[in-house]
Amino acid sequence: MAGVTSTWTEPSNTATALLLLGRGSDPASERGVDCPGDLPAPSDPGLVARATAAKAALGDRVFVLGHHYQRDEVIQFADVTGDSFKLAQQAAARPDAEFIVFCGVHFMAESADILTTPSQQVILPDLAAGCSMADMAVLGQVETAWERFTDLGIAGDVVPVTYMNSSADIKGFVGRNKGVVCTSSNAKRALTWSFEQGSKVFFLPDQHLGRNTAVLEMGFDLDDCVLYDPHKPGGGLTDDELRDARMILWRGHCSVHGRFTLDSVREVRERVPGVNVLVHPECRHDVVRAADQVGSTEYIIKALEAAPAGSAWAVGTELNLVRRLALAHPDKQVMFLDRTVCYCSTMNRIDLPHLVWALEELVAGRVPNVITVDEDTAHHARAALDQMLALP
Ligand code: 13P
Ligand code: SF4
């Protein structure tokens, strides 16, 4: 083709640069910085053998955690796979591993650092693996909202709850204010506990998980929920709206699960009669209402294991997981809920070249991409995480 060259140069370090393979940095996002050193080429046919050899050389010194949304090429090297709750538990349960290599995103690695011992180091193979939802709640914005509640005289009634998918700063804020962290596996238990401590919940940063749990699992009305928009003065809410609300939802969402629409559900029901629609609670409220089942990634995996042969399932969650489920259940019809390809782009930053690079650096005695949370933040965030791990 005229004008097309065979080589392609990575864009310069601007906010819109693609940052292929995690090189360069995006100052507007969750701490993406350069990966120092030379990454192996993605086309290197020896990558699997190199990762296998490096992991074997490290033995019990390394423990590799893999979130369900990771690529197959990475998941094959995970010692444990899981959703964010299971991975947090697993990180806390491995005090003997010197290095925790976290194949997931930045906020998960931060939580692992908080829950592991000071002598352990948590490594994120690509520091550009952030999360757009976590980026939607910045500490200064959340403190501004809390000042508003204080001025209004309601802060004493409000229990802050943050989804695991938030920065350590936000978890620290929640711990300081006697709240709790939750995941999609335990959101109902976290809200039940919170409503025993106060009459209102301030739910960060995923409005959909907060609304879906409150309305569909705990019997609240949609009218009990208000949406706090950090980009509007006063959150865009009147004093009366804040006084009357039971759930104050932060205006944040997951850019992957937010793509599923009511039309996707209607369309798949027309195309596949009898299909079961199974979605993650980060999906929009109308989508979750129209689905047959809703649950965390671990729930989705178990639901498909328990499904009878011959049944049909349209699954509304990240595509790497749905693809693996389709391959694992050839006797069932497992399909993606939407026609649009829907990978989590930040989860996908962790690829085999980055994993090989991180493991080989460890073998060489260098510890790359260490995720550390400062002691004060970690202290308060740990309180909110411990409260989650102790939920009845
Ligand atoms: P869970 O792992 O809690 O199901 O959350 C899904 C997700 O979006 C992780 O980033
Ligand atoms: Fe963040 Fe959504 Fe990706 Fe999870 S799937 S890391 S919430 S953008």
Coordinates of C-alpha atoms and ligand atoms in Angstrom, one line a residue:
M1 CA 0.0 0.0 0.0
A2 CA 1.3 3.4 -0.9
G3 CA 2.6 5.5 2.0
V4 CA 2.7 2.6 4.5
T5 CA 6.1 1.7 5.9
S6 CA 7.1 -1.6 7.4
T7 CA 8.3 -0.1 10.6
W8 CA 6.3 1.8 13.1
T9 CA 7.6 4.2 15.7
E10 CA 5.9 4.4 19.1
P11 CA 4.3 7.9 19.6
S12 CA 6.1 10.4 21.9
N13 CA 5.3 10.6 25.5
T14 CA 2.0 12.6 25.3
A15 CA -1.3 12.0 27.1
T16 CA -2.6 10.3 24.0
A17 CA 0.4 8.1 23.2
L18 CA -0.5 4.4 22.9
L19 CA 2.4 3.5 25.3
L20 CA 2.9 0.1 23.6
L21 CA 4.3 -2.5 25.9
G22 CA 4.2 0.0 28.7
R23 CA 7.0 2.2 27.5
G24 CA 6.6 5.9 28.1
S25 CA 4.2 7.3 30.7
D26 CA 0.8 8.8 30.9
P27 CA 0.8 11.6 33.5
A28 CA -3.0 11.8 33.6
S29 CA -3.4 8.2 34.6
E30 CA -2.6 5.7 37.4
R31 CA 1.1 6.0 37.7
G32 CA 2.2 4.8 34.3
V33 CA 6.0 5.1 34.1
D34 CA 8.8 3.8 32.0
C35 CA 9.7 0.1 32.4
P36 CA 13.5 0.4 32.6
G37 CA 15.6 -2.1 30.7
D38 CA 15.0 -4.0 27.5
L39 CA 11.8 -6.0 27.1
P40 CA 12.0 -9.1 25.0
A41 CA 10.3 -8.9 21.6
P42 CA 6.7 -10.2 21.6
S43 CA 7.7 -12.4 18.6
D44 CA 10.5 -14.1 20.5
P45 CA 9.6 -17.9 20.2
G46 CA 11.5 -18.6 23.4
L47 CA 9.3 -16.6 25.7
V48 CA 7.5 -19.5 27.2
A49 CA 10.7 -21.4 27.9
R50 CA 12.3 -18.3 29.3
A51 CA 9.4 -17.6 31.7
T52 CA 9.4 -21.3 32.7
A53 CA 13.1 -21.3 33.4
A54 CA 13.1 -18.0 35.4
K55 CA 10.2 -19.2 37.5
A56 CA 11.9 -22.5 38.2
A57 CA 15.1 -20.7 39.1
L58 CA 13.2 -18.5 41.6
G59 CA 11.3 -21.5 43.1
D60 CA 9.4 -20.7 46.3
R61 CA 10.9 -17.2 46.5
V62 CA 8.3 -16.0 44.0
F63 CA 4.5 -16.3 44.0
V64 CA 2.6 -15.3 40.8
L65 CA -1.0 -14.1 41.2
G66 CA -3.2 -13.8 38.1
H67 CA -6.5 -12.0 37.8
H68 CA -9.2 -13.7 35.7
Y69 CA -9.0 -11.0 33.1
Q70 CA -5.4 -11.6 32.3
R71 CA -4.3 -13.0 28.9
D72 CA -3.9 -16.8 28.5
E73 CA -0.2 -16.3 27.8
V74 CA 0.2 -14.8 31.3
I75 CA -2.4 -16.9 33.2
Q76 CA -0.5 -20.1 32.4
F77 CA 2.3 -18.9 34.8
A78 CA 0.0 -18.0 37.6
D79 CA 0.3 -20.0 40.9
V80 CA -3.2 -18.8 41.8
T81 CA -5.9 -17.2 39.6
G82 CA -8.9 -15.4 41.1
D83 CA -11.1 -12.3 41.4
S84 CA -9.8 -9.3 43.3
F85 CA -11.1 -10.7 46.6
K86 CA -9.5 -14.1 46.3
L87 CA -6.2 -12.5 45.2
A88 CA -6.1 -10.2 48.2
Q89 CA -6.7 -13.2 50.5
Q90 CA -4.0 -15.2 48.7
A91 CA -1.4 -12.3 48.9
A92 CA -2.1 -12.1 52.6
A93 CA -1.7 -15.9 53.0
R94 CA 1.8 -16.2 51.5
P95 CA 4.2 -14.6 54.1
D96 CA 7.1 -16.9 52.9
A97 CA 7.2 -15.7 49.3
E98 CA 9.9 -13.0 49.0
F99 CA 8.4 -11.7 45.8
I100 CA 4.7 -11.4 44.8
V101 CA 4.4 -10.9 41.0
F102 CA 1.0 -9.4 40.5
C103 CA -0.5 -10.0 37.1
G104 CA -3.4 -7.7 37.5
V105 CA -3.7 -3.9 37.8
H106 CA -2.1 -1.3 40.0
F107 CA -4.8 -1.0 42.7
M108 CA -4.6 -4.8 43.2
A109 CA -0.8 -4.7 43.6
E110 CA -1.2 -1.8 46.1
S111 CA -3.6 -3.9 48.2
A112 CA -1.2 -6.8 48.1
D113 CA 1.6 -4.6 49.3
I114 CA -0.6 -3.4 52.2
L115 CA -1.6 -6.9 53.2
T116 CA 1.9 -8.5 52.9
T117 CA 4.7 -8.3 55.4
P118 CA 7.3 -5.5 55.2
S119 CA 10.0 -8.0 54.0
Q120 CA 8.0 -9.0 50.9
Q121 CA 8.0 -7.1 47.7
V122 CA 5.1 -6.8 45.3
I123 CA 6.0 -6.4 41.6
L124 CA 3.6 -5.2 38.8
P125 CA 5.2 -6.4 35.5
D126 CA 4.0 -3.3 33.7
L127 CA 3.5 -0.1 35.7
A128 CA 1.2 1.3 33.0
A129 CA -1.4 -1.4 34.1
G130 CA -3.7 1.1 35.9
C131 CA -7.5 1.1 36.0
S132 CA -9.8 3.8 34.5
M133 CA -12.4 3.3 37.2
A134 CA -9.8 3.8 40.0
D135 CA -8.6 7.0 38.2
M136 CA -12.2 8.4 38.5
A137 CA -11.9 9.0 42.3
V138 CA -9.0 11.2 43.3
L139 CA -8.3 11.8 47.0
G140 CA -8.7 15.6 46.9
Q141 CA -12.1 15.3 45.2
V142 CA -13.3 12.8 47.9
E143 CA -12.1 15.0 50.7
T144 CA -14.0 17.9 49.1
A145 CA -17.2 15.8 49.2
W146 CA -16.6 14.8 52.8
E147 CA -16.1 18.5 53.7
R148 CA -19.5 19.1 52.2
F149 CA -21.1 16.3 54.3
T150 CA -19.4 17.8 57.4
D151 CA -20.7 21.3 56.7
L152 CA -24.1 19.9 56.2
G153 CA -23.9 18.1 59.6
I154 CA -24.4 14.6 58.0
A155 CA -20.8 13.3 58.0
G156 CA -21.3 11.5 61.4
D157 CA -24.1 9.4 59.8
V158 CA -22.2 8.5 56.7
V159 CA -20.1 5.3 56.4
P160 CA -17.6 5.4 53.5
V161 CA -17.3 2.2 51.5
T162 CA -14.8 1.8 48.7
Y163 CA -14.7 -0.9 46.1
M164 CA -11.4 -2.7 45.9
N165 CA -11.0 -1.0 42.5
S166 CA -9.7 2.2 44.0
S167 CA -6.3 3.7 44.8
A168 CA -4.6 3.1 48.2
D169 CA -5.2 6.8 48.9
I170 CA -8.9 6.3 48.7
K171 CA -8.8 3.1 50.8
G172 CA -6.7 5.1 53.4
F173 CA -9.4 7.8 53.4
V174 CA -12.1 5.1 54.0
G175 CA -10.0 3.5 56.8
R176 CA -9.5 6.9 58.5
N177 CA -13.2 7.5 58.5
K178 CA -14.1 4.0 59.9
G179 CA -15.4 2.5 56.7
V180 CA -14.7 -0.7 54.8
V181 CA -13.4 -2.0 51.4
C182 CA -15.6 -4.3 49.4
T183 CA -15.3 -6.4 46.3
S184 CA -18.0 -7.6 43.9
S185 CA -18.0 -10.9 45.9
N186 CA -18.9 -9.3 49.2
A187 CA -20.6 -6.0 48.5
K188 CA -23.8 -7.0 50.1
R189 CA -22.1 -8.1 53.3
A190 CA -20.1 -4.9 53.4
L191 CA -23.2 -2.8 52.9
T192 CA -25.1 -4.7 55.6
W193 CA -22.2 -4.1 58.0
S194 CA -22.1 -0.4 57.0
F195 CA -25.8 0.2 57.6
E196 CA -25.3 -1.3 61.1
Q197 CA -22.7 1.5 61.7
G198 CA -24.5 4.5 60.2
S199 CA -27.7 5.4 58.3
K200 CA -26.0 6.4 55.1
V201 CA -23.3 5.0 52.8
F202 CA -20.9 6.9 50.6
F203 CA -20.0 4.4 47.9
L204 CA -16.8 4.8 45.9
P205 CA -16.0 4.8 43.0
D206 CA -18.3 2.4 41.1
Q207 CA -21.8 3.8 41.0
H208 CA -23.1 0.6 39.3
L209 CA -21.9 -1.9 41.9
G210 CA -23.2 0.4 44.7
R211 CA -26.7 0.9 43.1
N212 CA -27.1 -2.7 42.0
T213 CA -26.2 -4.0 45.4
A214 CA -28.4 -1.6 47.3
V215 CA -31.4 -1.9 45.1
L216 CA -31.3 -5.5 43.8
E217 CA -29.9 -7.2 46.9
M218 CA -30.8 -5.0 49.9
G219 CA -34.3 -3.7 49.0
F220 CA -33.5 0.0 48.7
D221 CA -35.4 2.1 46.1
L222 CA -33.7 3.9 43.3
D223 CA -34.9 7.1 45.0
D224 CA -32.8 6.2 48.0
C225 CA -29.6 6.6 45.8
V226 CA -28.1 9.9 44.7
L227 CA -25.2 10.4 42.3
Y228 CA -22.3 12.6 43.5
D229 CA -20.5 14.1 40.5
P230 CA -17.1 15.3 41.5
H231 CA -17.0 17.6 38.4
K232 CA -20.0 19.6 39.5
P233 CA -20.1 22.2 42.3
G234 CA -21.3 20.5 45.5
G235 CA -21.3 17.2 43.6
G236 CA -24.4 18.5 41.7
L237 CA -26.7 17.7 44.7
T238 CA -28.9 19.9 46.8
D239 CA -28.6 19.9 50.6
D240 CA -32.0 18.1 50.8
E241 CA -31.0 15.5 48.3
L242 CA -27.9 14.7 50.4
R243 CA -29.9 14.7 53.7
D244 CA -32.6 12.4 52.3
A245 CA -30.2 9.9 50.6
R246 CA -29.3 6.5 52.0
M247 CA -26.8 5.7 49.3
I248 CA -24.5 8.5 48.0
L249 CA -22.9 7.0 44.9
W250 CA -19.7 8.3 43.4
R251 CA -20.0 9.0 39.7
G252 CA -17.5 6.4 38.5
H253 CA -17.8 3.3 36.3
C254 CA -15.9 0.5 34.6
S255 CA -15.2 1.3 31.0
V256 CA -15.3 -2.4 30.1
H257 CA -18.5 -3.4 31.8
G258 CA -20.1 -0.1 31.1
R259 CA -20.2 -1.0 27.4
F260 CA -22.9 -3.6 27.8
T261 CA -26.4 -2.2 27.1
L262 CA -30.0 -3.3 27.3
D263 CA -29.9 -3.6 23.5
S264 CA -27.1 -6.3 23.9
V265 CA -29.4 -8.3 26.2
R266 CA -32.5 -7.9 23.9
E267 CA -30.5 -8.8 20.9
V268 CA -28.9 -12.0 22.3
R269 CA -32.3 -13.2 23.6
E270 CA -33.7 -12.8 20.1
R271 CA -30.7 -14.6 18.5
V272 CA -30.5 -17.4 21.0
P273 CA -33.8 -18.5 22.4
G274 CA -33.5 -19.8 26.0
V275 CA -30.1 -18.2 26.5
N276 CA -29.1 -17.4 30.1
V277 CA -27.8 -13.9 30.5
L278 CA -25.1 -13.7 33.2
V279 CA -23.4 -10.4 34.0
H280 CA -21.0 -8.8 36.4
P281 CA -22.4 -6.2 38.9
E282 CA -20.2 -3.5 37.4
C283 CA -22.7 -3.4 34.5
R284 CA -25.3 -0.7 34.3
H285 CA -28.5 -1.1 36.4
D286 CA -30.9 -1.7 33.4
V287 CA -28.5 -4.4 32.1
V288 CA -28.3 -6.2 35.5
R289 CA -32.1 -6.0 35.9
A290 CA -32.6 -7.5 32.5
A291 CA -30.1 -10.3 33.1
D292 CA -30.9 -13.8 34.6
Q293 CA -28.0 -13.9 37.0
V294 CA -25.5 -11.4 38.4
G295 CA -22.2 -12.0 40.2
S296 CA -18.5 -11.5 40.5
T297 CA -16.0 -13.2 38.2
E298 CA -15.7 -16.1 40.7
Y299 CA -19.5 -16.4 40.7
I300 CA -19.6 -16.4 36.9
I301 CA -17.0 -19.2 36.8
K302 CA -18.9 -21.3 39.3
A303 CA -22.3 -20.7 37.6
L304 CA -20.9 -22.1 34.3
E305 CA -19.3 -25.1 36.0
A306 CA -22.7 -25.9 37.5
A307 CA -24.6 -25.3 34.3
P308 CA -26.1 -28.4 32.5
A309 CA -24.6 -29.6 29.2
G310 CA -26.4 -28.1 26.2
S311 CA -27.3 -24.9 28.0
A312 CA -26.6 -21.5 26.4
W313 CA -25.0 -18.6 28.2
A314 CA -24.3 -15.0 27.2
V315 CA -21.8 -13.6 29.6
G316 CA -21.3 -9.9 30.3
T317 CA -17.8 -9.5 31.6
E318 CA -14.2 -9.1 30.3
L319 CA -13.4 -11.0 27.1
N320 CA -10.3 -13.0 28.2
L321 CA -12.4 -14.7 30.9
V322 CA -15.3 -15.3 28.6
R323 CA -13.1 -16.9 26.0
R324 CA -11.4 -19.2 28.5
L325 CA -14.9 -20.2 29.8
A326 CA -16.0 -21.0 26.3
L327 CA -13.0 -23.2 25.8
A328 CA -13.4 -24.9 29.2
H329 CA -17.0 -25.8 28.5
P330 CA -17.3 -27.2 25.0
D331 CA -20.5 -29.0 26.0
K332 CA -22.2 -25.6 26.7
Q333 CA -22.8 -22.7 24.4
V334 CA -20.8 -19.9 26.0
M335 CA -20.8 -16.5 24.2
F336 CA -19.9 -12.9 24.8
L337 CA -22.9 -10.7 25.6
D338 CA -22.0 -8.0 23.1
R339 CA -20.9 -8.1 19.5
T340 CA -18.1 -5.5 20.3
V341 CA -14.7 -6.9 21.4
C342 CA -14.4 -5.9 25.0
Y343 CA -11.0 -6.5 26.6
C344 CA -9.8 -4.5 29.6
S345 CA -7.0 -2.5 27.9
T346 CA -5.1 -1.9 31.1
M347 CA -5.3 -5.6 32.3
N348 CA -3.9 -6.5 28.8
R349 CA -0.8 -4.4 29.4
I350 CA 0.6 -7.3 31.3
D351 CA 1.8 -9.6 28.6
L352 CA 4.3 -12.3 28.3
P353 CA 7.3 -10.0 27.4
H354 CA 6.7 -8.0 30.6
L355 CA 6.3 -11.2 32.7
V356 CA 9.5 -12.7 31.3
W357 CA 11.3 -9.4 31.8
A358 CA 10.1 -9.1 35.5
L359 CA 11.0 -12.7 36.3
E360 CA 14.4 -12.5 34.6
E361 CA 15.2 -9.3 36.5
L362 CA 14.5 -11.1 39.8
V363 CA 16.7 -14.0 38.8
A364 CA 19.5 -11.4 38.0
G365 CA 19.1 -10.0 41.5
R366 CA 17.3 -6.8 40.5
V367 CA 13.8 -6.1 41.8
P368 CA 11.8 -4.3 39.1
N369 CA 8.5 -2.3 39.3
V370 CA 8.1 -2.6 43.1
I371 CA 4.7 -1.2 44.3
T372 CA 4.9 0.5 47.7
V373 CA 2.3 2.3 49.6
D374 CA 3.5 4.9 52.1
E375 CA 3.3 3.8 55.8
D376 CA 0.6 6.2 56.9
T377 CA -1.7 5.5 53.9
A378 CA -1.0 1.8 54.3
H379 CA -1.9 1.9 58.0
H380 CA -5.4 3.3 57.4
A381 CA -6.0 1.4 54.2
R382 CA -5.1 -1.8 56.1
A383 CA -7.8 -1.0 58.6
A384 CA -10.4 -0.8 55.8
L385 CA -9.1 -4.0 54.1
D386 CA -8.9 -5.9 57.4
Q387 CA -12.5 -4.9 58.1
M388 CA -13.4 -6.4 54.8
L389 CA -11.5 -9.6 55.5
A390 CA -13.3 -9.8 58.9
L391 CA -16.9 -9.3 57.5
P392 CA -19.3 -11.8 58.9
Ligands
13P1 P1 -13.7 -8.7 40.5 O1 -12.4 -9.3 40.4 O2 -14.0 -8.3 42.0 O3 -14.8 -9.6 40.0 O4 -13.8 -7.3 39.8 C1 -13.7 -7.3 38.4 C2 -12.8 -6.2 37.9 O5 -13.2 -5.3 37.2 C3 -11.5 -6.3 38.3 O6 -10.8 -5.2 37.8
SF4_2 FE1 -10.7 -1.3 35.9 FE2 -12.8 -2.2 34.6 FE3 -10.4 -2.9 33.8 FE4 -11.4 -3.9 36.1 S1 -12.2 -4.3 34.1 S2 -9.3 -3.0 35.8 S3 -12.6 -2.1 36.8 S4 -11.3 -0.8 33.8

